[in-house]
Short mmCIF file of C-alpha atoms in Angstrom, two decimals:
data_model
loop_
_atom_site.label_atom_id
_atom_site.label_comp_id
_atom_site.label_asym_id
_atom_site.label_seq_id
_atom_site.Cartn_x
_atom_site.Cartn_y
_atom_site.Cartn_z
CA MET A 1 -0.01 -0.01 0.04
CA LEU A 2 1.32 3.48 -0.98
CA ARG A 3 1.16 5.87 1.96
CA SER A 4 1.67 9.70 2.15
CA PRO A 5 4.13 10.81 4.80
CA SER A 6 3.36 13.68 7.16
CA TYR A 7 2.62 16.93 5.43
CA ASN A 8 4.66 20.07 6.31
CA PHE A 9 5.33 22.83 3.90
CA SER A 10 6.22 25.49 6.46
CA ARG A 11 9.80 25.66 5.23
CA PHE A 12 8.78 26.84 1.70
CA HIS A 13 7.85 30.20 0.23
CA SER A 14 4.38 31.30 -0.56
CA SER A 15 2.80 31.47 -4.01
CA ALA A 16 5.12 34.43 -4.69
CA THR A 17 7.76 31.81 -5.43
CA LEU A 18 6.34 31.50 -8.93
CA HIS A 19 7.13 35.12 -9.62
CA SER A 20 10.33 35.62 -7.68
CA LEU A 21 12.27 32.62 -8.90
CA ASN A 22 14.51 33.63 -11.77
CA ARG A 23 15.79 31.23 -14.40
CA ARG A 24 19.42 32.04 -13.66
CA PHE A 25 19.13 30.75 -10.13
CA PHE A 26 18.02 27.23 -11.26
CA HIS A 27 20.72 24.74 -12.26
CA ASN A 28 19.58 21.60 -10.49
CA ARG A 29 19.47 18.24 -12.21
CA VAL A 30 16.32 16.62 -10.83
CA VAL A 31 14.74 13.17 -11.15
CA LEU A 32 11.06 12.58 -10.34
CA LEU A 33 9.79 9.32 -8.87
CA GLY A 34 6.16 8.66 -8.14
CA ALA A 35 3.40 6.13 -8.83
CA PRO A 36 1.01 6.60 -11.79
CA GLY A 37 -1.49 9.33 -10.91
CA THR A 38 0.59 11.25 -8.42
CA GLY A 39 0.98 14.10 -10.92
CA LYS A 40 4.61 13.88 -11.92
CA GLY A 41 3.88 15.16 -15.48
CA SER A 42 1.66 18.01 -14.24
CA TYR A 43 4.22 19.30 -11.75
CA ALA A 44 7.15 18.74 -14.00
CA SER A 45 5.75 20.34 -17.12
CA ARG A 46 4.54 23.46 -15.25
CA ALA A 47 7.74 23.84 -13.27
CA ALA A 48 9.96 23.37 -16.41
CA LYS A 49 7.95 25.94 -18.32
CA LEU A 50 8.30 28.60 -15.52
CA LEU A 51 12.01 27.74 -14.94
CA LYS A 52 12.76 27.39 -18.69
CA VAL A 53 14.50 24.11 -18.31
CA PRO A 54 14.08 20.83 -20.19
CA HIS A 55 11.40 18.37 -19.05
CA LEU A 56 12.27 15.00 -20.40
CA THR A 57 9.86 12.11 -20.14
CA THR A 58 10.73 8.55 -21.39
CA GLY A 59 7.29 8.05 -22.83
CA ASP A 60 7.48 11.22 -24.93
CA LEU A 61 11.05 10.45 -26.05
CA ILE A 62 10.08 6.92 -27.12
CA ARG A 63 7.08 8.26 -29.09
CA HIS A 64 9.24 10.84 -30.75
CA GLU A 65 11.85 8.27 -31.84
CA ILE A 66 9.10 5.96 -33.23
CA ALA A 67 7.46 8.80 -35.13
CA ALA A 68 10.83 9.91 -36.47
CA GLU A 69 11.46 6.32 -37.68
CA SER A 70 15.02 6.53 -36.25
CA ASP A 71 17.09 3.46 -35.69
CA LEU A 72 16.21 3.58 -32.02
CA GLY A 73 12.59 4.20 -32.91
CA ARG A 74 12.44 1.09 -35.06
CA GLU A 75 13.98 -1.00 -32.24
CA PHE A 76 11.39 0.43 -29.83
CA GLN A 77 8.58 -0.31 -32.25
CA GLU A 78 9.73 -3.91 -32.56
CA TYR A 79 9.63 -4.46 -28.79
CA THR A 80 6.29 -2.70 -28.30
CA LEU A 81 4.60 -4.61 -31.12
CA LYS A 82 5.69 -7.91 -29.47
CA GLY A 83 4.48 -6.74 -26.06
CA LEU A 84 7.94 -6.82 -24.62
CA LEU A 85 9.72 -4.47 -22.27
CA VAL A 86 12.30 -2.23 -23.92
CA PRO A 87 15.80 -3.19 -22.74
CA ASP A 88 17.58 -0.91 -20.29
CA GLU A 89 20.49 -0.26 -22.64
CA LEU A 90 18.13 1.22 -25.37
CA VAL A 91 16.34 3.47 -22.95
CA ILE A 92 19.70 4.60 -21.42
CA GLU A 93 21.02 5.36 -24.88
CA MET A 94 17.93 7.36 -25.77
CA VAL A 95 18.03 9.48 -22.52
CA LYS A 96 21.66 10.24 -22.86
CA SER A 97 21.15 11.38 -26.45
CA ALA A 98 18.34 13.60 -25.35
CA LEU A 99 20.38 15.11 -22.52
CA ASP A 100 23.29 15.75 -24.83
CA LYS A 101 21.15 18.14 -26.81
CA HIS A 102 20.85 20.49 -23.81
CA ASP A 103 23.26 22.39 -21.59
CA LYS A 104 23.16 20.00 -18.62
CA SER A 105 24.86 22.59 -16.36
CA GLN A 106 21.65 24.67 -16.60
CA GLY A 107 19.53 21.92 -15.05
CA PHE A 108 16.72 19.65 -16.19
CA ILE A 109 13.83 17.57 -14.89
CA LEU A 110 13.80 13.82 -15.74
CA ASP A 111 10.36 12.18 -15.44
CA GLY A 112 9.98 8.42 -15.84
CA PHE A 113 13.70 7.66 -15.83
CA PRO A 114 15.34 5.81 -14.19
CA ARG A 115 12.87 2.94 -13.64
CA THR A 116 15.46 0.24 -12.73
CA LEU A 117 18.67 0.02 -10.74
CA ALA A 118 20.58 -0.62 -13.95
CA GLN A 119 19.23 2.64 -15.39
CA ALA A 120 20.05 4.52 -12.15
CA ALA A 121 23.64 3.23 -12.14
CA ALA A 122 24.06 4.21 -15.72
CA LEU A 123 22.76 7.71 -15.09
CA ASP A 124 25.14 8.08 -12.10
CA GLN A 125 28.10 7.27 -14.36
CA TYR A 126 26.89 9.85 -16.88
CA ILE A 127 26.04 12.81 -14.68
CA ASP A 128 25.68 13.93 -11.06
CA LEU A 129 22.13 14.58 -9.78
CA HIS A 130 21.18 17.29 -7.31
CA LYS A 131 17.96 15.86 -6.10
CA VAL A 132 15.43 13.00 -6.45
CA VAL A 133 11.86 13.95 -5.66
CA ASN A 134 9.48 11.16 -4.75
CA LEU A 135 5.81 12.21 -5.13
CA THR A 136 3.75 10.23 -2.67
CA GLN A 137 -0.06 9.69 -2.27
CA ARG A 138 -2.31 7.15 -0.72
CA GLU A 139 -3.06 4.27 -2.99
CA ASP A 140 -6.87 4.52 -2.58
CA ILE A 141 -6.74 8.16 -3.60
CA ILE A 142 -4.62 7.36 -6.69
CA VAL A 143 -7.13 4.73 -7.71
CA ARG A 144 -10.01 7.16 -7.35
CA LYS A 145 -8.18 9.90 -9.28
CA ILE A 146 -7.13 7.71 -12.19
CA SER A 147 -10.42 5.85 -12.55
CA SER A 148 -12.22 9.25 -12.61
CA ARG A 149 -10.02 10.46 -15.50
CA ARG A 150 -11.56 11.22 -18.84
CA VAL A 151 -9.81 11.90 -22.06
CA CYS A 152 -11.06 13.68 -25.21
CA SER A 153 -11.10 11.03 -27.93
CA LYS A 154 -10.39 13.69 -30.57
CA CYS A 155 -7.58 15.85 -29.15
CA GLY A 156 -6.40 13.99 -26.07
CA HIS A 157 -7.05 16.69 -23.48
CA THR A 158 -7.47 15.23 -20.04
CA TYR A 159 -10.12 15.93 -17.38
CA ASN A 160 -10.82 14.48 -13.96
CA PHE A 161 -14.28 14.23 -12.41
CA ALA A 162 -13.18 13.24 -8.88
CA HIS A 163 -13.33 15.78 -6.06
CA ILE A 164 -11.34 14.27 -3.21
CA LYS A 165 -11.74 16.20 0.06
CA GLU A 166 -10.90 14.37 3.29
CA GLU A 167 -8.44 14.37 6.20
CA GLY A 168 -6.62 17.51 5.17
CA ILE A 169 -6.66 16.60 1.45
CA ASP A 170 -8.43 18.85 -1.02
CA MET A 171 -8.06 17.98 -4.69
CA PRO A 172 -10.69 19.71 -6.80
CA PRO A 173 -11.90 18.13 -10.04
CA LEU A 174 -10.71 19.33 -13.46
CA LEU A 175 -13.94 19.69 -15.37
CA PRO A 176 -14.78 20.99 -18.87
CA SER A 177 -16.28 24.44 -18.87
CA GLU A 178 -19.39 23.12 -20.55
CA GLU A 179 -20.66 19.64 -19.66
CA GLY A 180 -19.92 17.12 -22.42
CA VAL A 181 -17.87 19.56 -24.52
CA CYS A 182 -14.07 19.55 -24.67
CA ASP A 183 -12.55 22.91 -23.87
CA THR A 184 -9.62 22.40 -26.17
CA CYS A 185 -11.26 21.28 -29.48
CA GLY A 186 -14.94 21.84 -28.91
CA GLU A 187 -15.88 18.21 -29.73
CA ILE A 188 -19.20 17.12 -28.19
CA ASP A 189 -19.62 13.83 -26.24
CA SER A 190 -15.96 12.92 -26.83
CA LEU A 191 -14.83 12.28 -23.29
CA ILE A 192 -14.01 8.64 -22.68
CA GLN A 193 -12.27 6.43 -20.19
CA ARG A 194 -9.10 4.73 -21.42
CA ASP A 195 -8.80 1.10 -20.77
CA ASP A 196 -5.65 1.56 -18.66
CA ASP A 197 -7.51 3.95 -16.36
CA LYS A 198 -10.05 1.36 -15.21
CA GLU A 199 -9.88 0.40 -11.56
CA ASP A 200 -8.58 -3.13 -11.88
CA VAL A 201 -5.92 -2.04 -14.33
CA VAL A 202 -4.86 0.85 -12.16
CA LYS A 203 -4.41 -1.44 -9.12
CA HIS A 204 -2.20 -3.78 -11.16
CA ARG A 205 -0.13 -0.88 -12.45
CA LEU A 206 0.42 0.38 -8.88
CA GLN A 207 1.48 -3.07 -7.74
CA VAL A 208 4.01 -3.37 -10.60
CA TYR A 209 5.26 0.23 -9.91
CA GLY A 210 5.85 -0.63 -6.21
CA GLN A 211 7.86 -3.65 -7.08
CA GLU A 212 9.96 -1.79 -9.67
CA THR A 213 10.50 1.38 -7.65
CA GLU A 214 11.14 0.26 -4.02
CA PRO A 215 14.83 -0.64 -4.86
CA LEU A 216 15.23 2.83 -6.49
CA ILE A 217 13.95 4.61 -3.41
CA ASP A 218 16.41 2.73 -1.21
CA TYR A 219 19.15 3.41 -3.71
CA TYR A 220 18.67 7.19 -3.68
CA LYS A 221 18.15 7.31 0.08
CA LYS A 222 21.60 5.84 0.59
CA LYS A 223 22.96 8.59 -1.68
CA ASN A 224 21.23 11.26 0.46
CA LEU A 225 19.34 12.55 -2.60
CA LEU A 226 15.82 11.51 -1.97
CA VAL A 227 13.07 13.84 -0.69
CA ASP A 228 9.45 12.90 -0.48
CA PHE A 229 6.77 15.33 -1.70
CA PRO A 230 3.30 14.38 -0.36
CA VAL A 231 0.57 15.33 -2.87
CA MET A 232 -2.20 16.50 -0.54
CA GLY A 233 -3.87 19.14 -2.78
CA GLY A 234 -4.24 20.32 -6.34
CA VAL A 235 -1.36 21.20 -8.61
CA HIS A 236 -2.15 24.94 -8.59
CA GLU A 237 -2.05 25.00 -4.80
CA LEU A 238 1.18 23.00 -4.42
CA LEU A 239 3.20 24.09 -7.43
CA PRO A 240 5.02 26.92 -5.59
CA HIS A 241 6.13 24.44 -2.91
CA PHE A 242 7.25 21.97 -5.54
CA ILE A 243 9.34 24.64 -7.36
CA SER A 244 10.94 25.67 -4.03
CA LEU A 245 11.81 22.11 -3.31
CA ILE A 246 13.41 21.31 -6.68
CA SER A 247 15.26 24.68 -6.64
CA ASP A 248 16.75 24.19 -3.25
CA ASP A 249 20.52 23.30 -3.50
CA GLY A 250 20.43 21.29 -0.28
CA ARG A 251 20.89 17.60 -0.61
CA ASN A 252 19.10 15.86 2.18
CA ASN A 253 16.96 12.81 2.96
CA GLU A 254 13.67 13.94 4.45
CA THR A 255 9.99 14.44 3.99
CA VAL A 256 8.81 17.97 3.19
#
């Protein structure tokens, strides 16, 4: 069972953080861990945009390679068509290639990599990290959030119909402005539930994630790089705290 640690953001700045942080002060190389549904992509994409740093996700990189029909993309396609996991060495090669296109001294946010100890060891040999942030949330809340997710079948925009408010947690829904109409493309009655967002599938994904990631959490704890970030509210509320956390130069092993 995934549990959220104690919640204490007193050490962080207020929402003014979003306006006071200047790009030139951010240079950290950050890895995000977190189960499906904890909001890694939402936090990382918004923070990267504000800080003007690369946000690299393995899913997006793989899709890009496949669409570009590169040598790596063709290998990825072969494995995915067979329903096989992509070998660590191919994923490592792809991520290194992506990082080489950026000035790594200016910082980045890695989302979805590493997923295995072999990937973590390879990343360590390639570059030093400043911080590993582990987004945490109770498993029952993750299941409710993901199973309440709806996606526009035309443009892919995502909504969430769950309003979770209990025990100090307040996560408002993300609804379309007009019921049944996608805000992004205007399509009517296009909001659907993806198969991998169904409750039984979500529970299985969480089980697999826990088995994969527990060794990584221990690995980064021993390196004094891991900090837990409990997701107890909506992204708009917690984003300033998240940005303060990843911008902090301190390397420590604690829960915020």
